[in-house]
Amino acid sequence: MRYVIIGAGPAGVTAAETLRGEDPNGEIILVGEEPEPPYSRMAIPYLLVEKIGEAGTYLRKQDDFYRSRAIELVQQRVTALDTAAQGLSLADGSTLAYDRLLIATGATPVRPPIDGIDSPQVSTCWTLADARRIVESAQPGSEVVLMGAGFIGCIILEALAMREVKLTVVEMGDRMVPRMMNDKAGNLIKQWCINKGVQVLTSAQVTAIRAPQAAANNGGGLMGGIKKLFGGGENAAEPAGKVTVELKSGEKIAADLVISATGVRSNLAFLQGSGIDTEQGIKVDRQLRTSADNVWAAGDVAQGRDFSTGDYQVQAIQPTSVEHGKIAALNMAGASVEHRGSINMNVLDTLGLISSSFGLWMGVEDGDSVERYWPEAFRYICLQFRGDVLVGASCVGMTQHIGVLRGLIQTETPLGAWKQKLMEDPTRVMEAYLASAQGATLVGSRA
Amino acid sequence: MLKSLHIDPGKCTGCKQCEMACSYEHEQSFNPSLSRIKVFDFHEQGRFVPYTCTQCTEAWCLQACPVDAISANESLGAKVVSADLCVGCKVCTIACPFGTISYNPRSGVVSKCDLCDGSPKCAEACPTGAITFVDASATGLDKMRQWAQKTDTAAG
Ligand SMILES: Cc1cc2nc3c(=O)[nH]c(=O)nc-3n(C[C@H](O)[C@H](O)[C@H](O)COP(=O)(O)OP(=O)(O)OC[C@H]3O[C@@H](n4cnc5c(N)ncnc54)[C@H](O)[C@@H]3O)c2cc1C
């Protein structure tokens, strides 16, 4: 049996490891296009602040992890998939046949259609190669514009601020992390960042990024164009000079570096002509199987089941990628394991203010919700219920035992009398958990 | 023989010696807020419930870790955080459905119960036998259930 996995991120590596656990004799080939050993994108912010070196980002730390498990690593870009012949085409012109295939190619940041987005001063923050470029340009005192204050943008924000750059964040939404936090919480984070010296512009939009010369004579990208023609672009050794970032409001901001973090899109391009069903990501069933025989998908590329809604969507988060990788691998090895769905959840540290959100944090129709807000203390908690079951939560400024929010949501524990107590004081969630999930009658019988 | 922490909330008086011992062992300071075992106070009933990691077999924290910083110490039966490898991303703190791994802003890494290398200081410090370190024949989940039952009877 030959298992081939495309993509050496957390989904792919977890799958390879799980496959080996299930099938001691099968051949396992892990194909990834990036030159480094399999690493974790999530660790990049900590590389940027020099908390770790590049090796600190590696998904597995044991030197012989792959060799000792007979997992063959192949550094190649997959360019096409032929599901009828059960084979892959690789960038070097060779082909690779599979018996069972896992697609775990992840996602890539979208490039917003903005004039000047291809300037050498603009970078994404997605790969180790990006990280090296950012380390070079984001020096203390450099002027940096961060486009996007979504979840990933906010994580990068902290790393950039800690590099002591002069940072301006431009977010289209009316608050920070608009898809993770509500108005109050998102604005609390914004205020905190402003207090820490970061300029945060919400409801703001970058309309153009002007090359140095073009900006100087105020228009016509001629010089910029010429510079590019003569190879002054991408890897120019000389500092490329400051670009001018133009906002819809008319405001102009000078920048040594612009980081684009305006969302991601599943890597589906190489699937063209493969017949595999895709929407936002690859469509999968509850066993993470795609529409093609012997092909599974996992991670940021897969449109997997959401625990809370039962809908299929790309969550693009680490824990979900790992869950997918594991379940897909079990099924590839012949087990029959159904995915109950992953909980959409995030935890974020913006310059020391920690926030988290779980499941249906925005609430459900006919549900109940409770929130408490201490703006001076930068604390916030919001719980969402359907009946007496917790279905979503978000908090700011809370770090202890927050995992029980996931526990309560995922176990769908009936809270009974504790629902009312939480409606009165949502901070008692740990007690509610101990009483309901650990020994329901301890308090229930007395309440 | 693997051993595990056994908690009998019925015997807990809420003295918090366990929290003191834990924080001293791991953080070299008597600071209950840094303890990996926590005594919850059900003040309405005048009851106390000590709570910490059960070293569950699913190891949600370990699975979620993006940098291989949490490992299973097989001989001890503990899931252990390597402070050197942990980057402080906190994903484990939302992944653990028991809420028993938390971020410590002081150290910049997460912390959880590691069974003190086989001689848990909380159990040593407990004056009433509410926390003991006993042979573990049960899985993490069974332990949880036992614990739940214990809590039940204690409440009766
Ligand atoms: C800066 C940053 C911070 C983040 N922080 C968090 C966080 O705090 N919490 C969280 O939950 N998530 C976070 N994420 C998201 C998280 O990293 C992703 O959800 C996760 O990496 C997805 O794993 P994956 O294996 O599906 O894809 P990826 O990690 O993207 O791996 C995909 C792999 O496929 C390879 N590949 C792609 N196309 C091809 C091809 N055609 N041929 C060969 N190989 C190919 C890629 O090179 C890569 O190795 C962060 C991401 C970034 C960039």
XYZ file of C-alpha atoms and ligand atoms in Angstrom:
656
model
C 0.000 0.000 0.000
C 1.416 3.368 -0.989
C 0.067 6.394 0.838
C 0.952 9.770 -0.629
C 0.333 12.998 1.271
C 0.558 16.350 -0.475
C 1.460 19.110 1.966
C 3.889 18.988 4.880
C 2.040 21.261 7.288
C 0.341 20.152 10.515
C -2.421 18.282 8.668
C 0.013 16.353 6.468
C 2.501 15.547 9.207
C -0.188 14.428 11.653
C -1.628 12.216 8.934
C 1.755 10.658 8.161
C 2.383 9.960 11.829
C -1.086 8.488 12.295
C -0.781 6.342 9.176
C 2.452 4.874 10.456
C 0.763 4.067 13.747
C -2.041 2.269 11.916
C -0.066 0.571 9.186
C 3.458 -0.492 10.100
C 4.265 -1.721 6.597
C 2.684 0.724 4.186
C 4.832 3.078 2.133
C 4.309 6.703 3.243
C 5.441 9.594 1.054
C 5.043 13.178 2.244
C 5.384 15.727 -0.563
C 5.861 19.402 0.271
C 7.104 22.198 -1.912
C 8.899 24.288 0.690
C 12.616 23.653 1.233
C 12.610 23.544 5.040
C 11.804 20.523 7.183
C 8.045 20.411 7.883
C 7.261 23.456 10.014
C 4.401 25.233 11.648
C 3.207 28.539 10.225
C 1.765 29.349 13.609
C 5.234 29.579 15.085
C 6.338 32.325 12.687
C 5.338 35.209 14.982
C 7.652 33.807 17.645
C 10.453 33.581 15.131
C 9.870 37.242 14.271
C 10.361 38.251 17.893
C 13.378 35.957 18.164
C 11.858 33.864 20.894
C 12.865 30.879 18.775
C 15.118 30.196 15.813
C 13.879 28.563 12.630
C 14.325 25.096 14.094
C 11.877 26.114 16.805
C 9.138 26.244 14.185
C 9.589 22.631 13.095
C 6.541 20.490 13.635
C 8.563 17.595 15.023
C 11.736 18.154 16.956
C 13.278 14.719 16.931
C 16.077 14.668 14.333
C 15.179 11.281 12.934
C 11.422 11.627 13.350
C 10.601 10.964 9.702
C 13.395 8.501 8.984
C 12.698 6.401 12.049
C 9.084 6.092 10.976
C 9.989 5.408 7.371
C 8.140 8.512 6.226
C 9.756 9.607 2.987
C 9.979 13.372 2.528
C 9.902 14.634 -1.049
C 10.501 18.309 -1.765
C 8.511 18.997 -4.901
C 5.591 21.037 -6.045
C 2.627 18.978 -7.183
C 1.286 20.457 -10.406
C -1.565 18.126 -11.313
C -3.618 15.221 -10.062
C -5.003 12.461 -12.250
C -7.604 10.663 -10.177
C -8.377 8.082 -12.864
C -4.754 6.958 -13.157
C -4.134 7.572 -9.435
C -1.048 9.643 -10.084
C 0.468 13.064 -9.433
C 2.571 15.238 -11.700
C 5.456 16.985 -9.999
C 7.152 20.239 -10.971
C 10.355 18.460 -12.025
C 8.382 16.594 -14.685
C 8.236 13.300 -12.846
C 5.098 11.495 -11.736
C 4.162 9.755 -8.541
C 1.548 7.020 -8.262
C -0.584 6.484 -5.160
C -2.939 3.894 -3.772
C -4.400 6.341 -1.286
C -3.890 10.076 -1.402
C -4.305 12.833 1.139
C -4.500 16.416 -0.061
C -3.253 18.696 2.718
C -1.973 21.644 0.716
C -3.246 24.303 3.072
C -4.083 27.830 2.048
C -2.366 30.951 0.757
C -3.020 34.584 1.657
C -5.246 36.358 -0.841
C -3.731 39.292 -2.695
C -6.197 42.130 -2.543
C -6.673 43.810 -5.924
C -4.874 47.001 -5.015
C -2.665 49.100 -7.226
C 0.933 48.453 -6.217
C 0.290 45.230 -4.303
C 3.182 43.682 -6.280
C 5.710 46.223 -5.014
C 8.792 44.658 -3.423
C 7.953 46.447 -0.191
C 4.757 44.398 0.149
C 4.936 40.995 1.772
C 2.642 38.386 3.177
C 3.500 36.717 6.474
C 2.821 33.102 5.703
C 6.030 31.156 5.066
C 9.501 30.978 6.573
C 10.710 32.747 3.430
C 8.296 35.604 4.205
C 9.514 35.661 7.793
C 13.138 36.095 6.690
C 12.150 39.008 4.460
C 10.170 40.634 7.264
C 13.021 40.258 9.749
C 15.205 42.129 7.279
C 12.840 45.039 6.665
C 11.075 45.371 9.997
C 13.876 46.957 11.976
C 13.398 49.122 15.057
C 11.998 52.426 13.885
C 10.969 51.214 10.415
C 7.558 52.312 9.273
C 5.307 49.336 8.748
C 1.718 49.187 7.559
C -0.245 46.051 8.337
C -3.251 45.509 6.091
C -5.868 43.484 7.916
C -6.572 43.084 11.620
C -8.244 39.713 11.378
C -7.036 36.859 13.477
C -3.773 36.287 11.604
C -3.201 40.022 11.194
C -3.530 40.529 14.933
C -1.053 37.781 15.686
C 1.459 39.359 13.355
C 0.662 42.733 14.904
C 2.085 41.681 18.222
C 5.265 40.358 16.647
C 5.774 43.551 14.645
C 5.123 45.825 17.598
C 7.635 43.842 19.617
C 10.184 44.442 16.874
C 9.729 48.106 17.755
C 8.635 49.238 14.350
C 6.373 52.212 13.849
C 3.211 50.295 13.149
C -0.048 51.320 11.527
C -2.826 48.774 11.191
C -5.487 49.270 8.551
C -8.653 47.204 8.900
C -11.750 47.378 6.725
C -14.087 46.173 9.450
C -15.304 48.486 12.187
C -13.238 46.755 14.878
C -10.366 44.375 15.306
C -10.826 40.627 14.712
C -14.355 41.177 13.374
C -14.824 37.483 12.681
C -13.736 36.371 16.122
C -15.076 39.016 18.467
C -18.108 41.247 18.751
C -18.164 44.994 18.868
C -17.325 45.479 22.523
C -14.544 42.907 22.622
C -13.070 43.905 19.266
C -12.948 47.532 20.260
C -11.474 46.684 23.637
C -8.583 45.041 21.812
C -8.298 48.058 19.554
C -8.108 50.447 22.498
C -5.499 48.283 24.181
C -3.323 48.306 21.057
C -3.683 52.061 20.688
C -2.630 52.472 24.308
C 0.442 50.422 23.499
C 1.432 52.844 20.778
C 0.071 51.074 17.714
C -1.897 53.220 15.319
C -5.100 51.321 14.521
C -7.378 52.514 11.742
C -10.650 50.609 11.504
C -13.326 51.097 8.832
C -10.359 52.038 6.684
C -9.217 50.731 3.359
C -5.978 50.792 1.432
C -6.673 51.934 -2.113
C -3.158 52.025 -3.546
C 0.474 51.466 -2.724
C 2.659 53.920 -4.611
C 6.283 53.264 -5.456
C 8.786 55.784 -4.074
C 9.360 57.843 -7.228
C 5.768 57.737 -8.304
C 4.735 59.035 -4.938
C 7.261 61.818 -5.062
C 5.889 63.275 -8.290
C 2.436 62.394 -7.159
C 1.026 60.052 -9.735
C 1.807 57.956 -12.802
C 3.636 54.795 -11.782
C 6.149 55.369 -14.599
C 9.327 55.365 -12.559
C 8.107 52.509 -10.487
C 7.339 50.612 -13.656
C 10.737 51.322 -15.131
C 12.430 50.247 -11.942
C 10.582 46.981 -12.070
C 11.434 46.477 -15.741
C 15.087 46.743 -14.939
C 14.909 44.257 -12.182
C 14.799 46.572 -9.203
C 12.070 44.394 -7.818
C 11.771 41.352 -5.625
C 15.220 40.603 -4.289
C 16.821 43.984 -4.747
C 19.704 44.253 -2.319
C 19.488 48.048 -2.006
C 16.734 49.299 0.235
C 13.806 49.826 -2.052
C 12.784 53.063 -0.357
C 9.501 53.939 1.225
C 6.219 53.382 -0.516
C 3.205 55.561 0.093
C 0.116 53.739 1.248
C -3.012 55.590 0.204
C -6.244 55.155 2.094
C -9.793 55.681 0.915
C -10.057 58.539 3.401
C -7.327 60.335 1.466
C -4.770 59.766 4.178
C -1.268 58.802 3.029
C 1.161 56.753 5.093
C 4.834 56.209 4.301
C 6.030 52.642 4.758
C 9.270 50.707 4.520
C 7.210 47.543 4.612
C 3.567 46.701 3.966
C 2.272 43.386 5.250
C -0.812 42.017 3.631
C -2.970 39.840 5.893
C -6.391 40.161 4.372
C -7.548 36.581 4.468
C -6.561 33.242 3.005
C -7.785 30.966 0.265
C -7.427 27.185 0.000
C -4.748 25.960 -2.417
C -6.860 24.329 -5.097
C -5.183 25.426 -8.337
C -3.420 22.130 -9.053
C -6.740 20.290 -8.832
C -7.949 21.760 -12.086
C -9.050 18.953 -14.345
C -8.860 16.377 -11.543
C -12.630 16.206 -11.220
C -12.431 16.705 -7.461
C -15.396 18.668 -6.141
C -14.450 22.001 -4.642
C -16.233 25.078 -3.377
C -14.497 27.332 -0.919
C -12.221 24.351 -0.252
C -12.243 20.683 -1.180
C -15.607 19.140 -0.391
C -15.311 16.211 1.988
C -17.686 13.851 3.737
C -17.619 12.981 7.416
C -14.681 10.677 6.865
C -12.753 13.477 5.144
C -13.124 11.653 1.826
C -13.251 13.769 -1.336
C -15.461 13.143 -4.346
C -12.705 10.979 -5.921
C -11.996 7.374 -5.004
C -9.029 6.874 -2.695
C -8.532 10.589 -2.157
C -8.999 12.360 1.179
C -8.451 15.986 2.168
C -7.483 17.666 5.442
C -6.602 21.027 6.957
C -6.886 24.514 5.489
C -7.579 23.074 2.038
C -10.584 21.056 3.192
C -14.107 22.242 3.716
C -14.749 20.128 6.780
C -17.654 19.818 9.120
C -18.197 22.506 11.720
C -19.193 21.034 15.064
C -21.525 23.858 15.989
C -23.492 24.285 12.788
C -23.070 20.973 10.987
C -22.157 23.028 7.930
C -19.045 22.395 5.899
C -16.543 25.221 5.793
C -12.863 26.036 5.720
C -11.928 26.958 9.275
C -8.240 27.507 8.565
C -7.021 26.950 12.118
C -4.334 24.712 13.524
C -6.393 22.466 15.839
C -8.830 21.704 13.050
C -6.010 20.840 10.657
C -4.606 18.350 13.127
C -8.014 16.814 13.787
C -8.605 16.458 10.062
C -5.173 14.946 9.485
C -5.707 12.354 12.136
C -9.219 11.322 11.142
C -8.415 11.257 7.437
C -5.397 9.036 8.098
C -7.382 6.591 10.214
C -9.876 6.245 7.392
C -7.152 5.939 4.765
C -5.698 3.057 6.747
C -9.036 1.273 6.629
C -10.775 2.266 9.836
C -14.171 3.854 9.640
C -14.078 6.995 11.749
C -16.635 9.774 11.468
C -15.671 13.360 12.098
C -18.076 14.923 14.575
C -16.993 18.308 13.388
C -14.381 20.734 14.640
C -15.083 23.659 16.908
C -14.038 26.954 15.447
C -11.864 28.499 18.123
C -9.068 30.980 18.446
C -6.849 32.427 21.095
C -5.037 35.663 20.519
C -2.414 37.681 22.368
C -2.319 41.322 21.358
C 0.571 42.839 23.262
C -0.298 41.121 26.495
C -4.078 41.245 26.204
C -5.328 37.730 25.719
C -8.628 37.006 24.046
C -10.339 33.854 22.908
C -13.473 32.779 21.123
C -15.227 29.453 20.756
C -17.980 28.014 18.595
C -21.047 30.161 18.076
C -19.624 33.177 19.915
C -22.030 35.403 18.020
C -25.027 33.547 19.418
C -27.938 31.608 18.012
C -31.496 32.463 17.185
C -33.791 31.779 20.137
C -30.753 31.308 22.336
C -29.817 33.185 25.476
C -26.722 35.151 26.061
C -25.010 36.945 28.866
C -22.070 39.287 28.829
C -20.020 41.247 31.313
C -17.817 44.110 30.339
C -15.153 45.830 32.416
C -13.619 48.271 29.936
C -11.225 49.873 32.439
C -9.830 46.480 33.326
C -9.851 45.306 29.680
C -11.931 42.322 30.605
C -14.912 40.892 28.852
C -16.827 37.647 28.856
C -19.776 36.556 26.783
C -21.541 33.199 26.903
C -24.080 31.922 24.390
C -26.588 29.218 25.184
C -29.103 27.116 23.336
C -31.462 25.914 26.036
C -29.194 25.001 28.928
C -26.262 24.037 26.720
C -23.310 26.327 26.104
C -22.801 26.777 22.350
C -20.373 29.651 22.147
C -18.183 31.959 24.171
C -15.738 34.793 23.887
C -13.509 36.440 26.449
C -10.923 39.133 26.753
C -8.404 39.309 29.571
C -9.000 35.793 30.826
C -6.404 33.049 30.661
C -7.050 30.528 33.395
C -8.914 27.298 32.612
C -10.405 28.722 29.408
C -10.355 25.260 27.835
C -13.455 24.316 29.797
C -15.409 26.563 27.456
C -14.484 24.174 24.687
C -15.212 21.238 26.983
C -18.713 22.461 27.792
C -19.487 23.242 24.163
C -18.147 19.982 22.792
C -19.719 17.703 25.395
C -23.029 19.584 25.061
C -23.334 19.257 28.805
C -26.777 20.223 30.101
C -26.044 22.913 32.650
C -29.348 22.589 34.458
C -29.551 25.034 37.331
C -26.091 26.337 36.517
C -27.390 27.979 33.356
C -29.268 30.486 35.482
C -26.289 31.013 37.755
C -24.140 31.726 34.728
C -26.737 34.129 33.385
C -26.323 35.968 36.689
C -22.548 35.685 36.803
C -20.828 34.309 33.689
C -17.428 34.361 35.361
C -18.418 31.300 37.391
C -17.912 29.094 34.378
C -15.289 26.914 36.051
C -17.614 26.133 38.924
C -20.394 25.393 36.487
C -18.083 23.055 34.655
C -16.995 21.198 37.776
C -20.533 20.907 38.977
C -22.080 19.869 35.661
C -19.409 17.990 33.775
C -17.502 16.498 36.669
C -20.310 15.477 38.981
C -23.640 16.765 37.937
C -25.443 16.234 41.191
C -22.837 17.802 43.434
C -24.461 21.131 43.104
C -27.478 20.282 41.015
C -29.132 18.469 43.887
C -28.573 21.336 46.210
C -29.326 24.193 43.880
C 3.119 0.412 38.081
C 1.804 3.764 36.865
C 0.532 6.057 39.533
C -1.880 8.902 39.286
C -3.343 11.637 41.394
C -6.506 10.705 43.145
C -8.720 13.464 44.413
C -11.400 13.081 47.060
C -13.112 16.459 47.334
C -15.067 15.258 50.351
C -11.862 15.410 52.363
C -10.763 18.830 51.163
C -10.938 21.627 53.715
C -9.842 24.336 51.318
C -6.534 25.015 53.066
C -4.740 25.435 49.722
C -1.525 23.848 50.931
C -1.521 21.992 47.610
C -1.523 25.246 45.658
C 1.312 26.594 47.779
C 3.377 23.448 47.363
C 2.763 23.351 43.627
C 3.678 26.953 42.993
C 6.773 26.635 45.167
C 7.893 23.500 43.362
C 7.382 24.920 39.887
C 7.713 28.660 40.262
C 9.831 28.951 43.399
C 7.288 31.217 44.999
C 4.346 30.724 47.329
C 1.801 32.096 44.929
C -1.415 30.101 44.570
C -2.261 31.903 41.331
C 0.704 30.132 39.732
C -0.309 26.700 40.947
C -1.199 23.969 38.474
C -3.650 22.476 40.909
C -6.512 24.687 41.889
C -9.000 24.412 44.726
C -12.427 25.594 43.678
C -14.621 27.010 46.342
C -18.324 26.212 46.120
C -19.126 28.763 48.746
C -22.863 28.192 48.582
C -22.306 24.667 49.881
C -19.139 25.278 51.806
C -17.423 22.666 49.649
C -14.006 22.613 48.038
C -12.951 20.796 44.915
C -9.246 20.431 44.096
C -8.785 20.170 40.362
C -5.903 19.464 38.041
C -4.900 17.568 34.896
C -5.773 13.873 34.792
C -3.074 13.154 32.168
C -5.872 12.028 29.840
C -5.120 9.534 27.114
C -6.521 11.779 24.380
C -3.867 14.340 25.266
C -5.664 17.207 23.580
C -2.931 19.638 24.553
C -0.202 17.502 23.052
C -2.132 16.985 19.823
C -2.851 20.669 19.396
C 0.695 21.857 20.048
C 2.166 23.207 16.793
C 5.797 22.903 17.883
C 6.080 19.518 19.605
C 6.537 21.154 22.998
C 4.309 18.737 24.901
C 5.362 15.137 25.202
C 4.082 12.046 26.889
C 6.399 10.712 29.562
C 5.426 7.074 29.302
C 7.091 5.858 32.469
C 5.416 8.581 34.503
C 2.132 8.616 32.601
C 2.349 12.399 32.427
C 2.030 14.899 29.605
C 4.887 17.310 30.098
C 5.472 20.795 28.676
C 8.981 21.670 27.585
C 9.449 25.308 28.530
C 12.304 25.513 26.035
C 10.193 24.432 23.097
C 6.908 26.135 24.044
C 6.459 29.371 22.107
C 3.519 30.526 24.201
C 0.922 30.375 21.412
C -1.760 29.171 23.866
C -3.543 26.917 21.404
C -3.362 24.074 23.936
C -5.152 26.251 26.494
C -8.239 26.401 24.294
C -7.878 22.849 23.032
C -7.851 21.139 26.444
C -11.524 20.528 27.230
C -10.723 20.167 30.925
C -9.165 23.590 31.183
C -6.120 22.214 32.961
C -3.383 23.860 30.940
C -3.040 27.604 31.263
C -0.787 30.374 30.049
C 1.602 31.968 32.477
C 2.318 35.526 31.334
C 5.279 35.727 33.700
C 7.192 32.954 31.999
C 5.653 33.371 28.544
C 4.913 29.646 28.318
C 2.041 27.392 29.313
C 2.030 25.247 32.394
C 0.226 22.145 33.516
C 0.579 19.395 36.087
C 3.588 17.185 35.346
C 3.256 14.933 38.402
C 6.483 16.476 39.783
C 8.649 13.777 38.260
C 6.844 11.092 40.194
C 6.441 12.683 43.614
C 3.626 15.196 43.403
C 4.123 17.941 45.938
C 0.399 18.640 46.197
C -0.257 15.138 47.499
C 2.662 15.404 49.919
C 1.368 18.709 51.194
C -2.269 17.717 51.584
C -2.947 17.338 55.302
C -6.269 15.516 54.973
C -5.631 12.894 52.316
C -7.917 14.619 49.816
C -5.115 14.387 47.253
C -3.230 11.124 47.084
C -0.870 9.578 44.572
C -2.007 6.029 43.970
C -1.670 3.148 41.555
C -3.396 4.010 38.359
C -5.177 1.091 36.847
C -7.767 3.230 35.185
C -7.553 5.397 32.078
C -7.854 9.135 32.249
C -11.505 8.966 31.403
C -12.272 6.335 34.005
C -10.450 8.431 36.515
C -12.686 11.295 35.567
C -15.755 9.147 36.059
C -14.557 7.831 39.381
C -13.872 11.327 40.376
C -17.318 12.403 39.339
C -18.850 9.615 41.389
C -16.711 10.543 44.331
C -17.883 14.084 44.064
C -21.423 12.772 43.932
C -21.269 10.731 47.090
C -19.411 13.443 48.851
C -22.262 15.789 48.113
C -24.894 13.401 49.469
C 1.531 33.857 11.008
C 0.480 32.811 11.253
C -0.032 32.636 12.522
C -1.021 31.679 12.767
N -1.504 31.558 14.018
C -2.469 30.642 14.273
C -2.986 30.481 15.581
O -2.577 31.163 16.519
N -3.950 29.541 15.788
C -4.406 28.756 14.789
O -5.252 27.919 15.039
N -3.928 28.885 13.525
C -2.976 29.812 13.251
N -2.485 29.938 11.975
C -3.072 29.103 10.911
C -2.408 27.744 10.868
O -1.036 27.898 10.724
C -2.987 26.930 9.723
O -4.356 26.709 9.984
C -2.275 25.600 9.551
O -0.943 25.788 9.201
C -2.970 24.741 8.512
O -2.293 23.539 8.360
P -2.331 22.746 6.982
O -1.462 21.557 7.209
O -3.706 22.554 6.535
O -1.683 23.728 5.917
P -0.255 24.424 5.846
O 0.355 24.575 7.174
O -0.434 25.648 5.032
O 0.623 23.373 5.052
C 0.397 23.124 3.687
C 1.618 22.491 3.079
O 1.357 22.165 1.736
C 2.415 22.579 0.915
N 1.881 22.754 -0.431
C 0.905 23.576 -0.861
N 0.656 23.400 -2.179
C 1.491 22.420 -2.593
C 1.729 21.773 -3.839
N 1.013 22.082 -4.925
N 2.677 20.822 -3.891
C 3.393 20.472 -2.797
N 3.209 21.047 -1.592
C 2.283 22.006 -1.496
C 2.913 23.821 1.601
O 4.217 24.150 1.204
C 2.837 23.373 3.068
O 3.935 22.584 3.410
C -1.485 30.874 11.711
C -0.955 31.038 10.431
C 0.029 31.982 10.196
C 0.581 32.153 8.820
